[in-house]
Amino acid sequence: MAKANKKTKNRARTERRYQASSAGNWVTFAAGGISAAAMGGGTYAQLLRAADAAPIPAAPWLLAGGALGLAAAIWFGGSASAIRVGDGGIATERGDSLTRMPWYAVTSVALSGDALLAEGKDDKGAAFSLRLSRTKDANAAGRIVAEARMRVPSVVNLGDDTFGYDEQTGDLIQLEPLHLQGKHCSASDTVITFEADARLCPRCERVYHRAHVPEACACGAALNV
Ligand SMILES: [Zn+2]
């Protein structure tokens, strides 16, 4: 066990960064959730207030504002300025903030019209969805497909569709080692109290406690225990 684990523990983590095309991609962010909440609040105030209570003047506006905000979040909001793909999963940059979906949290990589759609959860458990133009962001989309097919093949629903891309594209970024203390083991739910007890799947970066490492990771990778 120790041999394989040392290898995975010390390996360098990297990813590639791509400027996103100014049009053709969007990311839905928490803004959508906030607008939806505003919409819910408006609906509640409008429909569920006590029958004899005075109408709440702001409610129709709150409802309309929420719906508009939600539409804006879907269609215009959150265009990512850059996309990252690599050992850490798929990440989007928006200003100074980075939102990351680890490979183990990817639930689907598929086509949506002429765009590549990657969906799942970010590393904090919030819904993550990235849509990339197949033509305008061909290299970023191609790398996502290639890495997803290698790392988490069961969630890729693209049949034999090929996504050609230039492997030399994207700025190479060195990633910090993951901090695993406090995370839960994917197999046993045991809390990782000591960093040295953590074992990482090199393909999807699922975390395991060293006493509970399965022969194969949930992504299908052999863990050589
Ligand atoms: Zn794995």
PDB file of C-alpha atoms and ligand atoms in Angstrom:
ATOM      1  CA  MET A   1       0.000   0.000   0.000  1.00  0.00           C
ATOM      2  CA  ALA A   2       2.664   2.469   1.017  1.00  0.00           C
ATOM      3  CA  LYS A   3       4.531   2.263  -2.271  1.00  0.00           C
ATOM      4  CA  ALA A   4       1.634   3.240  -4.501  1.00  0.00           C
ATOM      5  CA  ASN A   5       0.442   5.851  -2.066  1.00  0.00           C
ATOM      6  CA  LYS A   6       3.741   7.644  -1.858  1.00  0.00           C
ATOM      7  CA  LYS A   7       3.730   7.870  -5.617  1.00  0.00           C
ATOM      8  CA  THR A   8       0.274   9.433  -5.793  1.00  0.00           C
ATOM      9  CA  LYS A   9       0.933  11.711  -2.849  1.00  0.00           C
ATOM     10  CA  ASN A  10       3.953  13.393  -4.335  1.00  0.00           C
ATOM     11  CA  ARG A  11       2.933  13.608  -7.939  1.00  0.00           C
ATOM     12  CA  ALA A  12       2.805  17.073  -9.465  1.00  0.00           C
ATOM     13  CA  ARG A  13      -0.650  18.435 -10.160  1.00  0.00           C
ATOM     14  CA  THR A  14      -1.152  20.627 -13.196  1.00  0.00           C
ATOM     15  CA  GLU A  15      -3.900  22.100 -15.285  1.00  0.00           C
ATOM     16  CA  ARG A  16      -4.307  24.128 -18.476  1.00  0.00           C
ATOM     17  CA  ARG A  17      -5.886  27.544 -18.589  1.00  0.00           C
ATOM     18  CA  TYR A  18      -7.869  28.801 -21.576  1.00  0.00           C
ATOM     19  CA  GLN A  19      -9.261  32.254 -22.187  1.00  0.00           C
ATOM     20  CA  ALA A  20     -12.947  31.780 -22.763  1.00  0.00           C
ATOM     21  CA  SER A  21     -14.425  33.149 -25.949  1.00  0.00           C
ATOM     22  CA  SER A  22     -16.313  36.364 -25.202  1.00  0.00           C
ATOM     23  CA  ALA A  23     -19.521  34.920 -26.585  1.00  0.00           C
ATOM     24  CA  GLY A  24     -20.885  31.452 -26.794  1.00  0.00           C
ATOM     25  CA  ASN A  25     -20.318  30.227 -23.291  1.00  0.00           C
ATOM     26  CA  TRP A  26     -21.962  30.904 -20.030  1.00  0.00           C
ATOM     27  CA  VAL A  27     -21.952  29.538 -16.590  1.00  0.00           C
ATOM     28  CA  THR A  28     -24.873  29.589 -14.258  1.00  0.00           C
ATOM     29  CA  PHE A  29     -23.833  30.837 -10.893  1.00  0.00           C
ATOM     30  CA  ALA A  30     -25.301  31.395  -7.488  1.00  0.00           C
ATOM     31  CA  ALA A  31     -26.945  34.506  -8.950  1.00  0.00           C
ATOM     32  CA  GLY A  32     -29.515  32.195 -10.489  1.00  0.00           C
ATOM     33  CA  GLY A  33     -30.238  30.739  -7.071  1.00  0.00           C
ATOM     34  CA  ILE A  34     -30.593  34.135  -5.503  1.00  0.00           C
ATOM     35  CA  SER A  35     -32.970  35.277  -8.220  1.00  0.00           C
ATOM     36  CA  ALA A  36     -34.945  32.082  -7.859  1.00  0.00           C
ATOM     37  CA  ALA A  37     -35.169  32.759  -4.126  1.00  0.00           C
ATOM     38  CA  ALA A  38     -36.368  36.285  -4.833  1.00  0.00           C
ATOM     39  CA  MET A  39     -38.914  34.851  -7.228  1.00  0.00           C
ATOM     40  CA  GLY A  40     -40.041  32.365  -4.595  1.00  0.00           C
ATOM     41  CA  GLY A  41     -40.349  35.167  -2.065  1.00  0.00           C
ATOM     42  CA  GLY A  42     -42.448  37.206  -4.480  1.00  0.00           C
ATOM     43  CA  THR A  43     -44.654  34.257  -5.285  1.00  0.00           C
ATOM     44  CA  TYR A  44     -45.087  33.486  -1.633  1.00  0.00           C
ATOM     45  CA  ALA A  45     -45.994  37.059  -0.784  1.00  0.00           C
ATOM     46  CA  GLN A  46     -48.383  37.231  -3.708  1.00  0.00           C
ATOM     47  CA  LEU A  47     -50.141  33.899  -3.371  1.00  0.00           C
ATOM     48  CA  LEU A  48     -49.823  32.708   0.173  1.00  0.00           C
ATOM     49  CA  ARG A  49     -50.408  35.828   2.213  1.00  0.00           C
ATOM     50  CA  ALA A  50     -53.406  35.653   4.487  1.00  0.00           C
ATOM     51  CA  ALA A  51     -56.540  36.299   2.475  1.00  0.00           C
ATOM     52  CA  ASP A  52     -57.566  39.244   4.587  1.00  0.00           C
ATOM     53  CA  ALA A  53     -54.117  40.834   4.704  1.00  0.00           C
ATOM     54  CA  ALA A  54     -53.441  43.895   2.626  1.00  0.00           C
ATOM     55  CA  PRO A  55     -51.606  43.141  -0.649  1.00  0.00           C
ATOM     56  CA  ILE A  56     -47.881  43.635  -0.392  1.00  0.00           C
ATOM     57  CA  PRO A  57     -47.169  46.332  -2.973  1.00  0.00           C
ATOM     58  CA  ALA A  58     -43.660  45.153  -3.704  1.00  0.00           C
ATOM     59  CA  ALA A  59     -44.637  41.549  -4.396  1.00  0.00           C
ATOM     60  CA  PRO A  60     -45.356  41.753  -8.147  1.00  0.00           C
ATOM     61  CA  TRP A  61     -42.118  43.628  -8.668  1.00  0.00           C
ATOM     62  CA  LEU A  62     -40.208  41.164  -6.571  1.00  0.00           C
ATOM     63  CA  LEU A  63     -41.671  38.355  -8.647  1.00  0.00           C
ATOM     64  CA  ALA A  64     -40.895  40.038 -11.961  1.00  0.00           C
ATOM     65  CA  GLY A  65     -37.427  41.043 -10.772  1.00  0.00           C
ATOM     66  CA  GLY A  66     -36.687  37.525  -9.647  1.00  0.00           C
ATOM     67  CA  ALA A  67     -37.785  36.035 -12.958  1.00  0.00           C
ATOM     68  CA  LEU A  68     -35.796  38.584 -14.937  1.00  0.00           C
ATOM     69  CA  GLY A  69     -32.759  38.057 -12.738  1.00  0.00           C
ATOM     70  CA  LEU A  70     -33.016  34.315 -13.214  1.00  0.00           C
ATOM     71  CA  ALA A  71     -33.245  34.694 -16.986  1.00  0.00           C
ATOM     72  CA  ALA A  72     -30.294  37.066 -16.939  1.00  0.00           C
ATOM     73  CA  ALA A  73     -28.271  34.642 -14.870  1.00  0.00           C
ATOM     74  CA  ILE A  74     -29.002  31.883 -17.352  1.00  0.00           C
ATOM     75  CA  TRP A  75     -28.478  33.818 -20.558  1.00  0.00           C
ATOM     76  CA  PHE A  76     -25.987  36.546 -19.742  1.00  0.00           C
ATOM     77  CA  GLY A  77     -24.779  36.131 -16.199  1.00  0.00           C
ATOM     78  CA  GLY A  78     -21.533  34.634 -15.212  1.00  0.00           C
ATOM     79  CA  SER A  79     -19.709  34.393 -18.477  1.00  0.00           C
ATOM     80  CA  ALA A  80     -16.449  32.867 -17.393  1.00  0.00           C
ATOM     81  CA  SER A  81     -13.325  34.780 -18.340  1.00  0.00           C
ATOM     82  CA  ALA A  82     -11.222  31.625 -18.365  1.00  0.00           C
ATOM     83  CA  ILE A  83     -11.623  27.867 -18.145  1.00  0.00           C
ATOM     84  CA  ARG A  84      -9.182  25.501 -16.472  1.00  0.00           C
ATOM     85  CA  VAL A  85      -8.894  21.767 -17.090  1.00  0.00           C
ATOM     86  CA  GLY A  86      -6.489  19.333 -15.448  1.00  0.00           C
ATOM     87  CA  ASP A  87      -5.819  17.247 -12.361  1.00  0.00           C
ATOM     88  CA  GLY A  88      -8.067  19.471 -10.259  1.00  0.00           C
ATOM     89  CA  GLY A  89     -11.059  18.948 -12.525  1.00  0.00           C
ATOM     90  CA  ILE A  90     -12.849  21.645 -14.499  1.00  0.00           C
ATOM     91  CA  ALA A  91     -12.717  25.192 -13.147  1.00  0.00           C
ATOM     92  CA  THR A  92     -14.066  28.552 -14.221  1.00  0.00           C
ATOM     93  CA  GLU A  93     -12.578  31.943 -13.494  1.00  0.00           C
ATOM     94  CA  ARG A  94     -14.833  34.909 -13.116  1.00  0.00           C
ATOM     95  CA  GLY A  95     -12.963  37.987 -12.005  1.00  0.00           C
ATOM     96  CA  ASP A  96     -10.890  36.895  -9.031  1.00  0.00           C
ATOM     97  CA  SER A  97     -13.068  33.971  -8.095  1.00  0.00           C
ATOM     98  CA  LEU A  98     -12.387  30.414  -9.107  1.00  0.00           C
ATOM     99  CA  THR A  99     -15.104  27.763  -9.030  1.00  0.00           C
ATOM    100  CA  ARG A 100     -13.892  24.204  -9.306  1.00  0.00           C
ATOM    101  CA  MET A 101     -15.698  20.946 -10.113  1.00  0.00           C
ATOM    102  CA  PRO A 102     -13.452  17.989  -9.211  1.00  0.00           C
ATOM    103  CA  TRP A 103     -13.607  15.030 -11.592  1.00  0.00           C
ATOM    104  CA  TYR A 104     -15.308  12.785  -9.043  1.00  0.00           C
ATOM    105  CA  ALA A 105     -18.164  15.314  -8.841  1.00  0.00           C
ATOM    106  CA  VAL A 106     -18.802  15.452 -12.601  1.00  0.00           C
ATOM    107  CA  THR A 107     -22.153  13.822 -13.339  1.00  0.00           C
ATOM    108  CA  SER A 108     -22.399  14.408 -17.092  1.00  0.00           C
ATOM    109  CA  VAL A 109     -20.339  15.481 -20.091  1.00  0.00           C
ATOM    110  CA  ALA A 110     -22.589  15.670 -23.123  1.00  0.00           C
ATOM    111  CA  LEU A 111     -23.587  17.668 -26.160  1.00  0.00           C
ATOM    112  CA  SER A 112     -26.308  20.265 -25.911  1.00  0.00           C
ATOM    113  CA  GLY A 113     -27.038  21.509 -29.388  1.00  0.00           C
ATOM    114  CA  ASP A 114     -23.667  22.523 -30.744  1.00  0.00           C
ATOM    115  CA  ALA A 115     -22.164  23.106 -27.297  1.00  0.00           C
ATOM    116  CA  LEU A 116     -20.371  20.887 -24.846  1.00  0.00           C
ATOM    117  CA  LEU A 117     -22.146  20.785 -21.506  1.00  0.00           C
ATOM    118  CA  ALA A 118     -20.340  19.625 -18.368  1.00  0.00           C
ATOM    119  CA  GLU A 119     -22.434  19.286 -15.233  1.00  0.00           C
ATOM    120  CA  GLY A 120     -21.988  18.211 -11.638  1.00  0.00           C
ATOM    121  CA  LYS A 121     -21.146  19.763  -8.294  1.00  0.00           C
ATOM    122  CA  ASP A 122     -18.377  22.128  -7.329  1.00  0.00           C
ATOM    123  CA  ASP A 123     -15.993  21.345  -4.476  1.00  0.00           C
ATOM    124  CA  LYS A 124     -18.414  22.945  -2.008  1.00  0.00           C
ATOM    125  CA  GLY A 125     -21.333  20.835  -3.179  1.00  0.00           C
ATOM    126  CA  ALA A 126     -23.150  23.521  -5.201  1.00  0.00           C
ATOM    127  CA  ALA A 127     -24.496  22.787  -8.678  1.00  0.00           C
ATOM    128  CA  PHE A 128     -21.940  23.471 -11.399  1.00  0.00           C
ATOM    129  CA  SER A 129     -22.646  23.713 -15.079  1.00  0.00           C
ATOM    130  CA  LEU A 130     -20.360  24.798 -17.883  1.00  0.00           C
ATOM    131  CA  ARG A 131     -21.371  25.220 -21.490  1.00  0.00           C
ATOM    132  CA  LEU A 132     -18.656  25.689 -24.100  1.00  0.00           C
ATOM    133  CA  SER A 133     -18.970  26.391 -27.780  1.00  0.00           C
ATOM    134  CA  ARG A 134     -17.586  23.517 -29.770  1.00  0.00           C
ATOM    135  CA  THR A 135     -16.182  25.887 -32.352  1.00  0.00           C
ATOM    136  CA  LYS A 136     -15.169  29.002 -30.413  1.00  0.00           C
ATOM    137  CA  ASP A 137     -13.707  27.103 -27.458  1.00  0.00           C
ATOM    138  CA  ALA A 138     -12.641  24.018 -29.392  1.00  0.00           C
ATOM    139  CA  ASN A 139      -9.372  23.440 -27.526  1.00  0.00           C
ATOM    140  CA  ALA A 140     -10.825  23.825 -24.043  1.00  0.00           C
ATOM    141  CA  ALA A 141     -13.828  21.671 -24.964  1.00  0.00           C
ATOM    142  CA  GLY A 142     -11.583  19.079 -26.586  1.00  0.00           C
ATOM    143  CA  ARG A 143      -9.367  18.838 -23.523  1.00  0.00           C
ATOM    144  CA  ILE A 144     -12.369  18.455 -21.234  1.00  0.00           C
ATOM    145  CA  VAL A 145     -13.637  15.584 -23.379  1.00  0.00           C
ATOM    146  CA  ALA A 146     -10.235  13.880 -23.567  1.00  0.00           C
ATOM    147  CA  GLU A 147      -9.603  14.124 -19.821  1.00  0.00           C
ATOM    148  CA  ALA A 148     -13.155  13.138 -18.893  1.00  0.00           C
ATOM    149  CA  ARG A 149     -12.953  10.062 -21.142  1.00  0.00           C
ATOM    150  CA  MET A 150      -9.722   9.062 -19.417  1.00  0.00           C
ATOM    151  CA  ARG A 151     -10.690   9.921 -15.828  1.00  0.00           C
ATOM    152  CA  VAL A 152     -14.438   9.443 -15.476  1.00  0.00           C
ATOM    153  CA  PRO A 153     -15.518   7.569 -18.623  1.00  0.00           C
ATOM    154  CA  SER A 154     -18.880   6.460 -17.214  1.00  0.00           C
ATOM    155  CA  VAL A 155     -20.275  10.020 -17.148  1.00  0.00           C
ATOM    156  CA  VAL A 156     -19.287  10.867 -20.737  1.00  0.00           C
ATOM    157  CA  ASN A 157     -22.270  10.586 -23.060  1.00  0.00           C
ATOM    158  CA  LEU A 158     -20.766  11.441 -26.431  1.00  0.00           C
ATOM    159  CA  GLY A 159     -20.752   8.112 -28.228  1.00  0.00           C
ATOM    160  CA  ASP A 160     -17.970   8.030 -30.794  1.00  0.00           C
ATOM    161  CA  ASP A 161     -18.043  11.786 -31.322  1.00  0.00           C
ATOM    162  CA  THR A 162     -14.490  13.051 -31.621  1.00  0.00           C
ATOM    163  CA  PHE A 163     -13.440  16.392 -30.244  1.00  0.00           C
ATOM    164  CA  GLY A 164     -10.144  17.259 -31.838  1.00  0.00           C
ATOM    165  CA  TYR A 165      -7.948  19.725 -29.976  1.00  0.00           C
ATOM    166  CA  ASP A 166      -4.373  20.903 -29.937  1.00  0.00           C
ATOM    167  CA  GLU A 167      -2.624  19.412 -26.893  1.00  0.00           C
ATOM    168  CA  GLN A 168      -0.103  22.248 -26.797  1.00  0.00           C
ATOM    169  CA  THR A 169      -2.771  24.871 -26.202  1.00  0.00           C
ATOM    170  CA  GLY A 170      -3.657  26.407 -22.851  1.00  0.00           C
ATOM    171  CA  ASP A 171      -1.264  27.935 -20.312  1.00  0.00           C
ATOM    172  CA  LEU A 172       0.247  25.281 -18.074  1.00  0.00           C
ATOM    173  CA  ILE A 173      -0.415  25.943 -14.380  1.00  0.00           C
ATOM    174  CA  GLN A 174       1.177  24.107 -11.446  1.00  0.00           C
ATOM    175  CA  LEU A 175      -1.358  23.296  -8.746  1.00  0.00           C
ATOM    176  CA  GLU A 176      -0.766  23.157  -5.005  1.00  0.00           C
ATOM    177  CA  PRO A 177      -1.135  19.773  -3.339  1.00  0.00           C
ATOM    178  CA  LEU A 178      -4.681  19.270  -2.039  1.00  0.00           C
ATOM    179  CA  HIS A 179      -5.272  19.782   1.684  1.00  0.00           C
ATOM    180  CA  LEU A 180      -7.125  16.706   2.804  1.00  0.00           C
ATOM    181  CA  GLN A 181      -7.309  17.088   6.550  1.00  0.00           C
ATOM    182  CA  GLY A 182     -10.951  17.285   7.627  1.00  0.00           C
ATOM    183  CA  LYS A 183     -12.272  15.642   4.432  1.00  0.00           C
ATOM    184  CA  HIS A 184     -14.360  12.483   4.592  1.00  0.00           C
ATOM    185  CA  CYS A 185     -13.247   9.125   3.217  1.00  0.00           C
ATOM    186  CA  SER A 186     -15.313   8.279   0.128  1.00  0.00           C
ATOM    187  CA  ALA A 187     -15.583   4.624   1.149  1.00  0.00           C
ATOM    188  CA  SER A 188     -16.073   4.749   4.914  1.00  0.00           C
ATOM    189  CA  ASP A 189     -16.984   8.400   5.635  1.00  0.00           C
ATOM    190  CA  THR A 190     -14.176   8.409   8.203  1.00  0.00           C
ATOM    191  CA  VAL A 191     -12.866  11.910   8.802  1.00  0.00           C
ATOM    192  CA  ILE A 192      -9.264  12.362   7.706  1.00  0.00           C
ATOM    193  CA  THR A 193      -7.692  13.612  10.920  1.00  0.00           C
ATOM    194  CA  PHE A 194      -4.116  13.472   9.751  1.00  0.00           C
ATOM    195  CA  GLU A 195      -2.997  14.498   6.295  1.00  0.00           C
ATOM    196  CA  ALA A 196      -0.742  11.418   6.192  1.00  0.00           C
ATOM    197  CA  ASP A 197      -3.800   9.130   6.467  1.00  0.00           C
ATOM    198  CA  ALA A 198      -5.311  10.452   3.244  1.00  0.00           C
ATOM    199  CA  ARG A 199      -5.058   8.576  -0.048  1.00  0.00           C
ATOM    200  CA  LEU A 200      -6.043  10.214  -3.284  1.00  0.00           C
ATOM    201  CA  CYS A 201      -7.292   8.541  -6.468  1.00  0.00           C
ATOM    202  CA  PRO A 202      -4.866   9.852  -9.091  1.00  0.00           C
ATOM    203  CA  ARG A 203      -7.582   9.853 -11.748  1.00  0.00           C
ATOM    204  CA  CYS A 204     -10.629  11.494 -10.142  1.00  0.00           C
ATOM    205  CA  GLU A 205      -9.072  12.805  -6.878  1.00  0.00           C
ATOM    206  CA  ARG A 206     -11.561  11.053  -4.623  1.00  0.00           C
ATOM    207  CA  VAL A 207     -10.233  10.941  -1.083  1.00  0.00           C
ATOM    208  CA  TYR A 208      -9.892   7.754   0.965  1.00  0.00           C
ATOM    209  CA  HIS A 209      -8.667   7.004   4.460  1.00  0.00           C
ATOM    210  CA  ARG A 210      -5.665   4.724   4.199  1.00  0.00           C
ATOM    211  CA  ALA A 211      -7.434   2.019   6.216  1.00  0.00           C
ATOM    212  CA  HIS A 212     -10.402   1.967   3.800  1.00  0.00           C
ATOM    213  CA  VAL A 213      -8.887   2.207   0.327  1.00  0.00           C
ATOM    214  CA  PRO A 214     -10.874  -0.104  -2.021  1.00  0.00           C
ATOM    215  CA  GLU A 215      -9.218  -2.124  -4.795  1.00  0.00           C
ATOM    216  CA  ALA A 216     -10.895   0.058  -7.367  1.00  0.00           C
ATOM    217  CA  CYS A 217     -12.048   3.641  -7.023  1.00  0.00           C
ATOM    218  CA  ALA A 218     -15.670   4.534  -7.761  1.00  0.00           C
ATOM    219  CA  CYS A 219     -14.380   6.081 -11.029  1.00  0.00           C
ATOM    220  CA  GLY A 220     -13.044   2.671 -12.068  1.00  0.00           C
ATOM    221  CA  ALA A 221      -9.336   3.314 -11.482  1.00  0.00           C
ATOM    222  CA  ALA A 222      -7.373   0.506  -9.830  1.00  0.00           C
ATOM    223  CA  LEU A 223      -5.921   1.776  -6.581  1.00  0.00           C
ATOM    224  CA  ASN A 224      -3.236  -0.922  -6.162  1.00  0.00           C
ATOM    225  CA  VAL A 225      -3.864  -1.614  -2.516  1.00  0.00           C
TER     226      VAL A 225
HETATM  227 ZN    ZN B   1     -11.098   7.687  -8.834  1.00  0.00          ZN
END
